[in-house]
Short mmCIF file of C-alpha atoms in Angstrom, two decimals:
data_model
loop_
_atom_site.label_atom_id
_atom_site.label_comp_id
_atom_site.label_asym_id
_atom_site.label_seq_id
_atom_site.Cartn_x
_atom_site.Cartn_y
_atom_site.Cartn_z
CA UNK A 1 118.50 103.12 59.86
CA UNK A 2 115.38 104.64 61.63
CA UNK A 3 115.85 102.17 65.03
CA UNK A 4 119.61 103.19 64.78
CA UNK A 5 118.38 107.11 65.71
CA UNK A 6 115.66 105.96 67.70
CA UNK A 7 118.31 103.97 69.60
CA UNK A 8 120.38 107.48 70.00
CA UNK A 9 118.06 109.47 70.70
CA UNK A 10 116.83 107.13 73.51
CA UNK A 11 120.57 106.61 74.90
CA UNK A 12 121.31 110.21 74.56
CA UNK A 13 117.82 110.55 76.44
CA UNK A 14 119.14 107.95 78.97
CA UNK A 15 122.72 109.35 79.54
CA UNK A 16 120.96 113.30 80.17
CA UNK A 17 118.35 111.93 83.04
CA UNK A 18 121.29 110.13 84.28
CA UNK A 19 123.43 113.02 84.51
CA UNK A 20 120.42 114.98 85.76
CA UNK A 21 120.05 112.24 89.02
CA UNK A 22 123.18 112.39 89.81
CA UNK A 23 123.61 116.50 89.56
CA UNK A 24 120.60 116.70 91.88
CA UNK A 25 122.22 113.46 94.05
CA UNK A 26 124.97 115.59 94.65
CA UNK A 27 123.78 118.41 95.63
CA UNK A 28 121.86 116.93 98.19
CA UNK A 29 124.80 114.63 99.51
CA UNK A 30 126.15 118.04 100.65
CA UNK A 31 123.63 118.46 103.14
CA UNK A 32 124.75 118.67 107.09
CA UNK A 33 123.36 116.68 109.78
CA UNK A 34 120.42 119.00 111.02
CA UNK A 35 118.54 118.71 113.88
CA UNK A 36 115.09 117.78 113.71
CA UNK A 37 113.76 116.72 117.01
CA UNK A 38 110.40 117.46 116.78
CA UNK A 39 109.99 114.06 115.23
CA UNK A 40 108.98 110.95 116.46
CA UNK A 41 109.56 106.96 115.58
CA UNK A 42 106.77 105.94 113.47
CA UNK A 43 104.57 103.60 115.35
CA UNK A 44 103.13 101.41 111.84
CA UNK A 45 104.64 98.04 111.43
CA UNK A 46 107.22 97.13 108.66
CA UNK A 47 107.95 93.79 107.38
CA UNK A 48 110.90 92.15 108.13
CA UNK A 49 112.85 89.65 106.42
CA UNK A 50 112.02 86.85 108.50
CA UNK A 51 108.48 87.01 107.61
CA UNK A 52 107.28 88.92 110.95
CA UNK A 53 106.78 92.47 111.63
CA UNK A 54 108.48 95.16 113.47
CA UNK A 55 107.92 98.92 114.75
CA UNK A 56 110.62 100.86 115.24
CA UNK A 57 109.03 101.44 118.44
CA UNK A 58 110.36 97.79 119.30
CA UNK A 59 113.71 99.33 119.59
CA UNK A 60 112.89 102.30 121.81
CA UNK A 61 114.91 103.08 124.43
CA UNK A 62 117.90 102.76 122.56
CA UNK A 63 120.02 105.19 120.24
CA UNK A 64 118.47 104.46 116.64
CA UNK A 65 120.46 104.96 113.54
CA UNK A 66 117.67 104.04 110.73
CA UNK A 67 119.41 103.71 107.45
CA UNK A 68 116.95 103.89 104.34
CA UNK A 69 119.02 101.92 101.33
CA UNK A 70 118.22 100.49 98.39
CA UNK A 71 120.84 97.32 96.29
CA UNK A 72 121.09 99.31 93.77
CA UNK A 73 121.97 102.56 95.16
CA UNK A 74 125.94 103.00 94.57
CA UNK A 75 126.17 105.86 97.85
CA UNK A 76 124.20 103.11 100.33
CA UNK A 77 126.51 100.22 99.54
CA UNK A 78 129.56 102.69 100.29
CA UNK A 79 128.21 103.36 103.78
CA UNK A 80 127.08 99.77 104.89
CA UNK A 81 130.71 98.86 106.49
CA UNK A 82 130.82 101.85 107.79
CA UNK A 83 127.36 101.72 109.44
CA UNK A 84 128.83 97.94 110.57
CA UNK A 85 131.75 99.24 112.11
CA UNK A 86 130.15 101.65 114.14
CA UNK A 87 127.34 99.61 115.11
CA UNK A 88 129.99 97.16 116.52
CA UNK A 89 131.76 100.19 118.19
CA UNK A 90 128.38 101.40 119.75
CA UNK A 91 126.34 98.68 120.84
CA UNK A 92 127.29 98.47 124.13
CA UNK A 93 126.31 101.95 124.68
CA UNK A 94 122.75 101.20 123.48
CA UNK A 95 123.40 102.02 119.83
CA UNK A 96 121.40 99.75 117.59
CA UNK A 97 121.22 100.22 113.69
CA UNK A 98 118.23 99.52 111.33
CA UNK A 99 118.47 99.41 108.12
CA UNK A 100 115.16 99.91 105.22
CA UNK A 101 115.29 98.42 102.42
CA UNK A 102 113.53 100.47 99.10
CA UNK A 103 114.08 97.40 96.66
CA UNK A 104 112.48 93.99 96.00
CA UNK A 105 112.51 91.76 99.53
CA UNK A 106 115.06 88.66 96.66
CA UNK A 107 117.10 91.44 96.16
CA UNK A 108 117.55 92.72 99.43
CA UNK A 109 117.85 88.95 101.11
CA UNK A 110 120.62 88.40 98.77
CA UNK A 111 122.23 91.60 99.36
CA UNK A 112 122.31 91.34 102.77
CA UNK A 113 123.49 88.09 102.65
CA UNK A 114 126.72 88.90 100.51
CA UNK A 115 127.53 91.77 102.98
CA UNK A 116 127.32 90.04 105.98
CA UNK A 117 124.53 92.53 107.26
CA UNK A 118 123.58 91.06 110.83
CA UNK A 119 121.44 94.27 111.89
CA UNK A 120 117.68 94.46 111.49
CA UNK A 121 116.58 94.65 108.07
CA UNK A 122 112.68 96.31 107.05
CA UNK A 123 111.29 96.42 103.63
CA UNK A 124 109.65 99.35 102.96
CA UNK A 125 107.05 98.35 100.86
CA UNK A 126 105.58 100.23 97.56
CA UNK A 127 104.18 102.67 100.10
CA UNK A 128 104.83 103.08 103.58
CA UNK A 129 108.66 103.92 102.91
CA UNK A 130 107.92 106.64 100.58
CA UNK A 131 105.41 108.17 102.76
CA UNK A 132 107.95 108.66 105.36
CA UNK A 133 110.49 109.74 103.14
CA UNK A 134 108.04 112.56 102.25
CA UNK A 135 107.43 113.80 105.60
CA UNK A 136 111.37 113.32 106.31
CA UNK A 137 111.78 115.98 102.99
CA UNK A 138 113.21 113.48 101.02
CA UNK A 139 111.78 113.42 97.28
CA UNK A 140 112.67 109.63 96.80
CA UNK A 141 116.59 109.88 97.07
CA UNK A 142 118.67 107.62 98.98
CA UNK A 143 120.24 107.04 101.24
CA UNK A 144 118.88 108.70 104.13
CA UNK A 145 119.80 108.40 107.74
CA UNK A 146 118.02 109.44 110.86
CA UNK A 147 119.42 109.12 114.01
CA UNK A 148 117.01 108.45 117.04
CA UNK A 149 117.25 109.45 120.68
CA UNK A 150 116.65 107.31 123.01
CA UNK A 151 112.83 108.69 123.67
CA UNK A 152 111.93 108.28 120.11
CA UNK A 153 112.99 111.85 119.28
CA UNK A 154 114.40 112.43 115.53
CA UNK A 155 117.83 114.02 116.46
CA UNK A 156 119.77 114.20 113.45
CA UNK A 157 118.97 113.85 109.51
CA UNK A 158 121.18 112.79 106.36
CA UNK A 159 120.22 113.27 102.86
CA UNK A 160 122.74 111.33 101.08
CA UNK A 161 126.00 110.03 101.76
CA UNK A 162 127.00 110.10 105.72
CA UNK A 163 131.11 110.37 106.85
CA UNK A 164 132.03 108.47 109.87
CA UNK A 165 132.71 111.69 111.27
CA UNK A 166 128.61 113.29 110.41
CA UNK A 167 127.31 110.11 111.85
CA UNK A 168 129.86 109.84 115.03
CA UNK A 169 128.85 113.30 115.98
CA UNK A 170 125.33 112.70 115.62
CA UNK A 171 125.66 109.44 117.98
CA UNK A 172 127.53 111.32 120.60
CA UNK A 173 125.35 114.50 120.38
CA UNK A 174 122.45 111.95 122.28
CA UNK A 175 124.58 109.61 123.87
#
């Protein structure tokens, strides 16, 4: 009888911190695109999933959308065909999309894989990808999307869930 209330009292535990994340997930998915171009591409390397490295000063020069995601973050699987489909719609104009992974490199190689994700992946690491979520204002929560001009500059900043319509605007705002 005692594990049965320990067991309660954990899953009532559980179900309040759950409620809690997504409360505070919320609120911050209602955040606007904001300008923020005081900022510039980070010039440290991230692994990639082929086993190299990358900056995402390789890709300067071109409009960046830089995706931060995670497998098992319900509001970053909703966006990936989205991101896709305008990635697809943009290229040509020198729109490129990155995306950076928060989750174990398996995961994310599967993932990936399932989706049919055929823009750059980087893996964050334990690290490096919370360090720049810091300085982005970001306490941990995902997704967030930056959008890059073509000089490197941080344009435009999502906290949570981006509309085709935030992230269309923010593309032809540097275009």
């Amino acid at each position: 009888m005692k594990h049965y209330w320990i067991a309660v009292v954990l899953a009532l535990f559980g179900a309040a911190m759950g409620w809690q994340f997504g409360l505070q997930h919320s609120q911050q998915a209602e955040t606007s695109v904001t300008d923020y171009s005081m900022r510039n591409l980070p010039e440290e390397p991230w692994q990639n999933l082929d086993g190299g490295q990358n900056r995402l000063t390789d890709w300067q020069g071109e409009i960046l959308i830089i995706n931060h995601w995670a497998t098992w973050c319900e509001p970053c699987r909703r966006e990936i065909p989205m991101f896709m489909a305008i990635r697809d719609q943009y290229r040509e104009q020198g729109v490129e999309l990155i995306g950076i992974a928060h989750d174990d490199e398996e995961a994310v190689r599967r993932y990936v894989d399932s989706m049919g994700m055929d823009y750059p992946q980087l893996l964050a690491g334990l690290g490096q990808g919370q360090k720049w979520l810091a300085q982005l204002g970001s306490n941990g929560s995902l997704p967030l999307t930056l959008v890059f001009d073509r000089e490197g500059n941080l344009r435009a900043r999502k906290l949570g869930l981006m509309s085709e319509q935030e992230l269309e605007s923010a593309i032809r705002a540097v275009l």
